[in-house]
Coordinates of C-alpha atoms in Angstrom, one line a residue:
X261 CA -142.2 68.2 264.1
X262 CA -138.7 69.0 265.1
X263 CA -137.7 68.0 268.7
X264 CA -134.3 68.1 270.3
X265 CA -133.4 64.6 271.5
X266 CA -130.6 63.6 273.8
X267 CA -128.5 62.0 271.1
X268 CA -129.1 64.8 268.5
X269 CA -129.3 68.0 270.5
X270 CA -126.0 69.4 269.3
X271 CA -126.6 69.0 265.6
X272 CA -130.1 70.3 265.9
X273 CA -129.1 73.4 267.8
X274 CA -126.3 74.1 265.3
X275 CA -128.7 73.7 262.4
X276 CA -131.2 76.0 264.0
X277 CA -128.5 78.6 264.7
X278 CA -127.2 78.6 261.2
X279 CA -130.8 78.9 259.7
X280 CA -131.5 81.8 262.1
X281 CA -128.3 83.6 261.1
X282 CA -129.0 83.2 257.4
X283 CA -132.6 84.4 257.9
X284 CA -131.3 87.4 259.8
X285 CA -128.9 88.4 257.1
X286 CA -131.6 88.0 254.4
X287 CA -134.0 90.1 256.5
X288 CA -131.7 93.1 257.0
X289 CA -132.5 94.7 253.7
X290 CA -136.3 94.4 254.5
X291 CA -136.2 96.1 257.8
X292 CA -138.2 99.3 258.3
X293 CA -136.3 102.6 258.2
X294 CA -136.6 103.0 262.0
X295 CA -134.8 99.7 262.6
X296 CA -131.7 101.6 263.8
X297 CA -133.7 103.1 266.7
X298 CA -133.9 99.6 268.2
X299 CA -130.4 98.5 267.4
X300 CA -129.3 99.0 271.1
X301 CA -131.8 96.3 272.2
X302 CA -131.4 93.7 269.5
X303 CA -131.0 91.1 272.3
X304 CA -134.7 91.4 273.0
X305 CA -135.6 89.9 269.6
X306 CA -134.9 86.3 268.4
X307 CA -132.2 86.6 265.7
X308 CA -132.2 90.4 266.2
X309 CA -135.3 90.7 264.0
X310 CA -138.2 92.6 265.4
X311 CA -142.0 92.3 264.6
X312 CA -143.3 93.4 261.2
X313 CA -146.6 95.0 260.4
X314 CA -148.6 92.9 258.0
X315 CA -151.2 95.6 258.2
X316 CA -149.2 98.7 257.2
X317 CA -151.8 101.0 258.6
X318 CA -150.7 100.1 262.1
X319 CA -147.3 101.7 261.5
X320 CA -148.8 105.2 261.4
X321 CA -147.3 107.4 264.0
X322 CA -145.3 104.6 265.7
X323 CA -142.3 105.2 267.9
X324 CA -139.8 102.5 268.6
X325 CA -138.3 102.7 272.1
X326 CA -135.3 100.8 273.4
X327 CA -136.0 100.4 277.2
X328 CA -133.8 98.8 279.8
X329 CA -134.4 95.1 279.5
X330 CA -137.0 95.2 276.7
X331 CA -138.2 97.0 273.6
X332 CA -141.4 98.8 272.8
X333 CA -143.3 99.9 269.7
X334 CA -145.5 102.7 270.8
X335 CA -148.5 104.1 268.9
X336 CA -149.3 107.8 268.9
X337 CA -152.7 106.9 267.5
X338 CA -153.8 104.6 270.4
X339 CA -151.4 106.1 273.0
X340 CA -150.5 102.6 274.0
X341 CA -147.7 100.2 273.0
X342 CA -148.6 97.9 270.2
X343 CA -146.0 95.4 271.4
X344 CA -143.2 94.9 273.9
X345 CA -140.5 92.3 273.4
X346 CA -138.3 90.6 276.0
X347 CA -135.6 87.9 276.1
X348 CA -136.0 85.9 279.3
X349 CA -133.4 83.6 280.9
X350 CA -133.3 81.7 284.2
X351 CA -130.6 84.1 285.5
X352 CA -132.7 87.2 284.7
X353 CA -135.8 85.8 286.5
X354 CA -133.8 84.6 289.5
X355 CA -132.4 88.2 289.8
X356 CA -135.9 89.6 289.4
X357 CA -137.1 87.6 292.4
X358 CA -134.8 89.6 294.6
X359 CA -136.5 93.0 293.7
X360 CA -139.7 94.0 295.5
X361 CA -142.4 95.8 293.5
X362 CA -142.2 99.6 293.5
X363 CA -145.0 101.2 291.5
X364 CA -143.8 104.2 289.6
X365 CA -146.1 104.8 286.7
X366 CA -144.9 107.8 284.7
X367 CA -145.1 109.5 281.4
X368 CA -142.5 108.6 278.8
X369 CA -140.3 111.6 278.4
X370 CA -138.8 110.5 275.1
X371 CA -142.2 110.8 273.4
X372 CA -143.7 114.0 272.1
X373 CA -145.9 115.4 274.8
X374 CA -148.8 115.6 272.3
X375 CA -149.0 111.8 272.0
X376 CA -148.1 110.7 275.5
X377 CA -150.4 108.8 277.7
X378 CA -150.6 110.3 281.2
X379 CA -151.4 108.9 284.6
X380 CA -154.5 111.1 284.7
X381 CA -155.8 109.4 281.6
X382 CA -156.4 106.2 283.6
X383 CA -157.9 107.8 286.7
X384 CA -161.5 106.7 287.3
X385 CA -161.5 104.9 283.9
X386 CA -162.5 101.5 285.3
X387 CA -159.4 99.9 283.6
X388 CA -156.2 98.7 285.1
X389 CA -152.9 100.1 283.9
X390 CA -151.8 96.8 282.3
X391 CA -148.1 96.1 281.8
X392 CA -147.0 94.5 278.5
X393 CA -143.5 93.7 279.6
X394 CA -144.3 92.8 283.3
X395 CA -142.6 94.2 286.3
X396 CA -141.9 90.7 287.7
X397 CA -139.6 90.0 284.7
X398 CA -137.3 92.9 285.6
X399 CA -133.9 92.1 287.1
X400 CA -132.7 95.6 288.1
X401 CA -134.3 98.7 289.5
X402 CA -133.6 100.5 286.2
X403 CA -135.5 97.8 284.3
X404 CA -138.3 97.9 286.8
X405 CA -138.6 101.7 286.5
X406 CA -138.8 101.4 282.7
X407 CA -141.5 98.8 282.9
X408 CA -143.8 101.4 284.6
X409 CA -143.4 103.8 281.7
X410 CA -146.8 104.4 280.3
X411 CA -145.3 103.6 276.9
X412 CA -145.4 100.0 278.2
X413 CA -148.9 100.2 279.6
X414 CA -152.4 99.7 278.1
X415 CA -155.9 99.9 279.5
X416 CA -156.8 96.4 280.7
X417 CA -159.9 94.8 282.2
X418 CA -159.4 94.4 285.9
X419 CA -160.3 90.7 285.9
X420 CA -158.2 90.0 282.8
X421 CA -155.2 91.8 284.3
X422 CA -155.4 90.3 287.8
X423 CA -156.3 86.7 287.0
X424 CA -155.9 85.6 283.4
X425 CA -152.9 87.7 282.6
X426 CA -151.2 87.1 285.9
X427 CA -151.5 83.4 285.3
X428 CA -150.0 83.5 281.8
X429 CA -147.1 85.7 282.9
X430 CA -146.3 83.2 285.6
X431 CA -146.6 80.4 283.1
X432 CA -144.2 82.2 280.8
X433 CA -141.7 82.5 283.6
X434 CA -142.2 78.8 284.4
X435 CA -141.4 77.9 280.7
X436 CA -138.2 80.0 281.0
X437 CA -137.1 78.1 284.1
X438 CA -138.0 74.8 282.4
X439 CA -136.2 75.4 279.1
X440 CA -133.6 77.9 280.0
X441 CA -134.6 80.8 277.7
X442 CA -137.7 82.2 276.1
X443 CA -138.3 85.1 273.6
X444 CA -141.7 86.7 274.1
X445 CA -143.6 89.5 272.4
X446 CA -146.6 90.9 274.3
X447 CA -149.1 93.1 272.5
X448 CA -152.6 94.5 272.0
X449 CA -155.1 94.3 269.2
X450 CA -157.9 96.6 268.2
X451 CA -160.4 94.3 266.3
X452 CA -163.8 95.8 267.4
X453 CA -165.7 97.8 264.9
X454 CA -166.1 100.6 267.5
X455 CA -163.1 101.2 269.7
X456 CA -163.6 102.5 273.3
X457 CA -161.6 105.5 274.3
X458 CA -160.8 106.7 277.8
X459 CA -160.3 110.3 278.8
X460 CA -160.9 111.2 275.1
X461 CA -157.4 110.0 274.3
X462 CA -156.2 106.5 275.1
X463 CA -157.8 103.7 273.1
X464 CA -158.9 100.5 274.8
X465 CA -157.6 97.3 273.1
X466 CA -160.1 94.6 272.3
X467 CA -157.5 91.8 273.0
X468 CA -154.2 91.2 274.7
X469 CA -151.7 88.6 273.4
X470 CA -148.4 87.1 274.5
X471 CA -146.3 85.2 271.9
X472 CA -143.8 82.8 273.3
X473 CA -140.9 81.2 271.4
X474 CA -138.8 78.4 273.0
X475 CA -135.5 78.1 271.1
X476 CA -134.5 74.8 272.8
X477 CA -137.4 72.9 271.1
X478 CA -138.1 75.3 268.2
X479 CA -141.7 75.7 269.3
X480 CA -144.0 78.8 269.5
X481 CA -147.5 79.6 270.6
X482 CA -149.6 82.7 271.5
X483 CA -151.8 83.4 274.4
X484 CA -154.8 85.4 273.0
X485 CA -157.5 86.8 275.3
X486 CA -160.3 89.3 275.0
X487 CA -159.9 92.4 277.1
X488 CA -163.0 91.8 279.2
X489 CA -164.2 90.1 282.4
X490 CA -164.9 86.8 280.8
X491 CA -161.6 85.1 281.8
X492 CA -161.6 83.5 278.3
X493 CA -158.2 82.7 276.7
X494 CA -157.0 80.6 273.8
X495 CA -153.7 79.4 272.5
X496 CA -153.1 80.1 268.8
X497 CA -150.3 80.1 266.3
X498 CA -148.0 82.9 265.2
X499 CA -149.7 82.9 261.8
X500 CA -153.1 83.0 263.3
X501 CA -152.1 86.0 265.4
X502 CA -150.8 87.8 262.3
X503 CA -154.2 87.2 260.7
X504 CA -156.1 88.6 263.7
X505 CA -153.9 91.5 264.5
X506 CA -151.9 92.5 261.4
X507 CA -148.6 91.9 263.2
X508 CA -146.1 89.1 262.5
X509 CA -144.4 89.0 265.9
X510 CA -141.7 86.5 265.0
X511 CA -141.0 86.9 261.3
X512 CA -137.7 85.0 261.4
X513 CA -139.2 81.6 262.4
X514 CA -139.6 78.8 260.0
X515 CA -142.9 78.1 258.3
X516 CA -143.8 75.0 260.4
X517 CA -143.1 76.7 263.7
X518 CA -145.2 79.8 262.8
X519 CA -148.1 77.7 261.5
X520 CA -148.4 75.3 264.4
X521 CA -149.5 76.4 267.9
X522 CA -147.5 74.9 270.7
X523 CA -149.6 73.7 273.6
X524 CA -148.6 76.4 276.1
X525 CA -149.6 75.9 279.7
X526 CA -152.3 78.1 281.1
X527 CA -150.8 78.2 284.6
X528 CA -147.3 77.8 286.0
X529 CA -146.6 74.2 286.8
X530 CA -148.8 72.7 284.1
X531 CA -147.1 70.4 281.7
X532 CA -146.5 71.6 278.1
X533 CA -147.6 69.6 275.1
X534 CA -144.4 67.7 274.6
X535 CA -144.4 63.9 275.2
X536 CA -143.5 62.7 278.7
X537 CA -139.9 61.9 277.7
X538 CA -139.3 65.5 276.7
X539 CA -140.7 66.9 280.0
X540 CA -138.8 64.6 282.3
X541 CA -135.4 66.3 282.3
X542 CA -136.8 69.9 282.7
X543 CA -139.0 68.8 285.5
X544 CA -136.0 67.4 287.4
X545 CA -134.3 70.7 286.7
X546 CA -137.1 72.7 288.2
X547 CA -137.0 70.4 291.3
X548 CA -133.3 71.2 291.8
X549 CA -134.0 74.9 291.2
X550 CA -136.7 74.8 293.8
X551 CA -134.3 73.3 296.4
X552 CA -131.7 76.0 295.6
X553 CA -134.4 78.8 296.0
X554 CA -135.4 77.2 299.4
X555 CA -131.7 77.1 300.6
X556 CA -131.2 80.7 299.5
X557 CA -134.3 81.8 301.4
X558 CA -133.1 80.0 304.6
X559 CA -129.7 81.7 304.4
X560 CA -131.4 85.1 304.2
X561 CA -133.7 84.4 307.0

């Protein structure tokens, strides 16, 4: 395994950057034809390379959308996003803490009306309107508004949304504070033989997933949970996710990183799978950040 050590961090980071740059250049010729539609939000993807469909059937009637603060691949078949991608940093999350939640679910006007999900579709369905790119990650009002676009929403089991998913979103933000930056791709899967449909239009995913890549340690893992009331969740690798869903969410990563599932915490504050020596510095950093947050709160009081 490749870890960044105190006496080798610079060379390792440089090597990782060079390999990423080379892979990005090699991948340009293989990008789908609608790649330019996401060119304005390349920053949401590690190396500027966005997810690829291993199962090409998933690409039918897809619509890439560059939102403010994240990117979405919307499916006109399911009337849900297939994935949403974000680049998270400490600065972004600290700014997001200053914005109170303002629910503003709305149709996505950039999509043809014939394939849009509507607010009425979810009314009385028994499912929550589940964010893929979460509101709590959004650092501006504009970003927050875009996060409530129904192009970023999928039908989600209430218990999954309010407990399991809330915990892993918090854990992802914790990892961002711990390591400085994180790339994440959140998505849905339709693996059941018979897919449930609400209001005769919107398909209900069988699973939700959140892939997390931490550049500082070159490690990645995926939260993968059934869309039900069981509160089950597992952590799998990028390769395992591709097998289950037909989507390679981080195609630019090296073979080892994609094949091995990093031990992601299931709740904010839990230690990751790195040895104690690798957690020590980030933990101290979090302690300092907590003090700063407290001081800021006192100044505002």
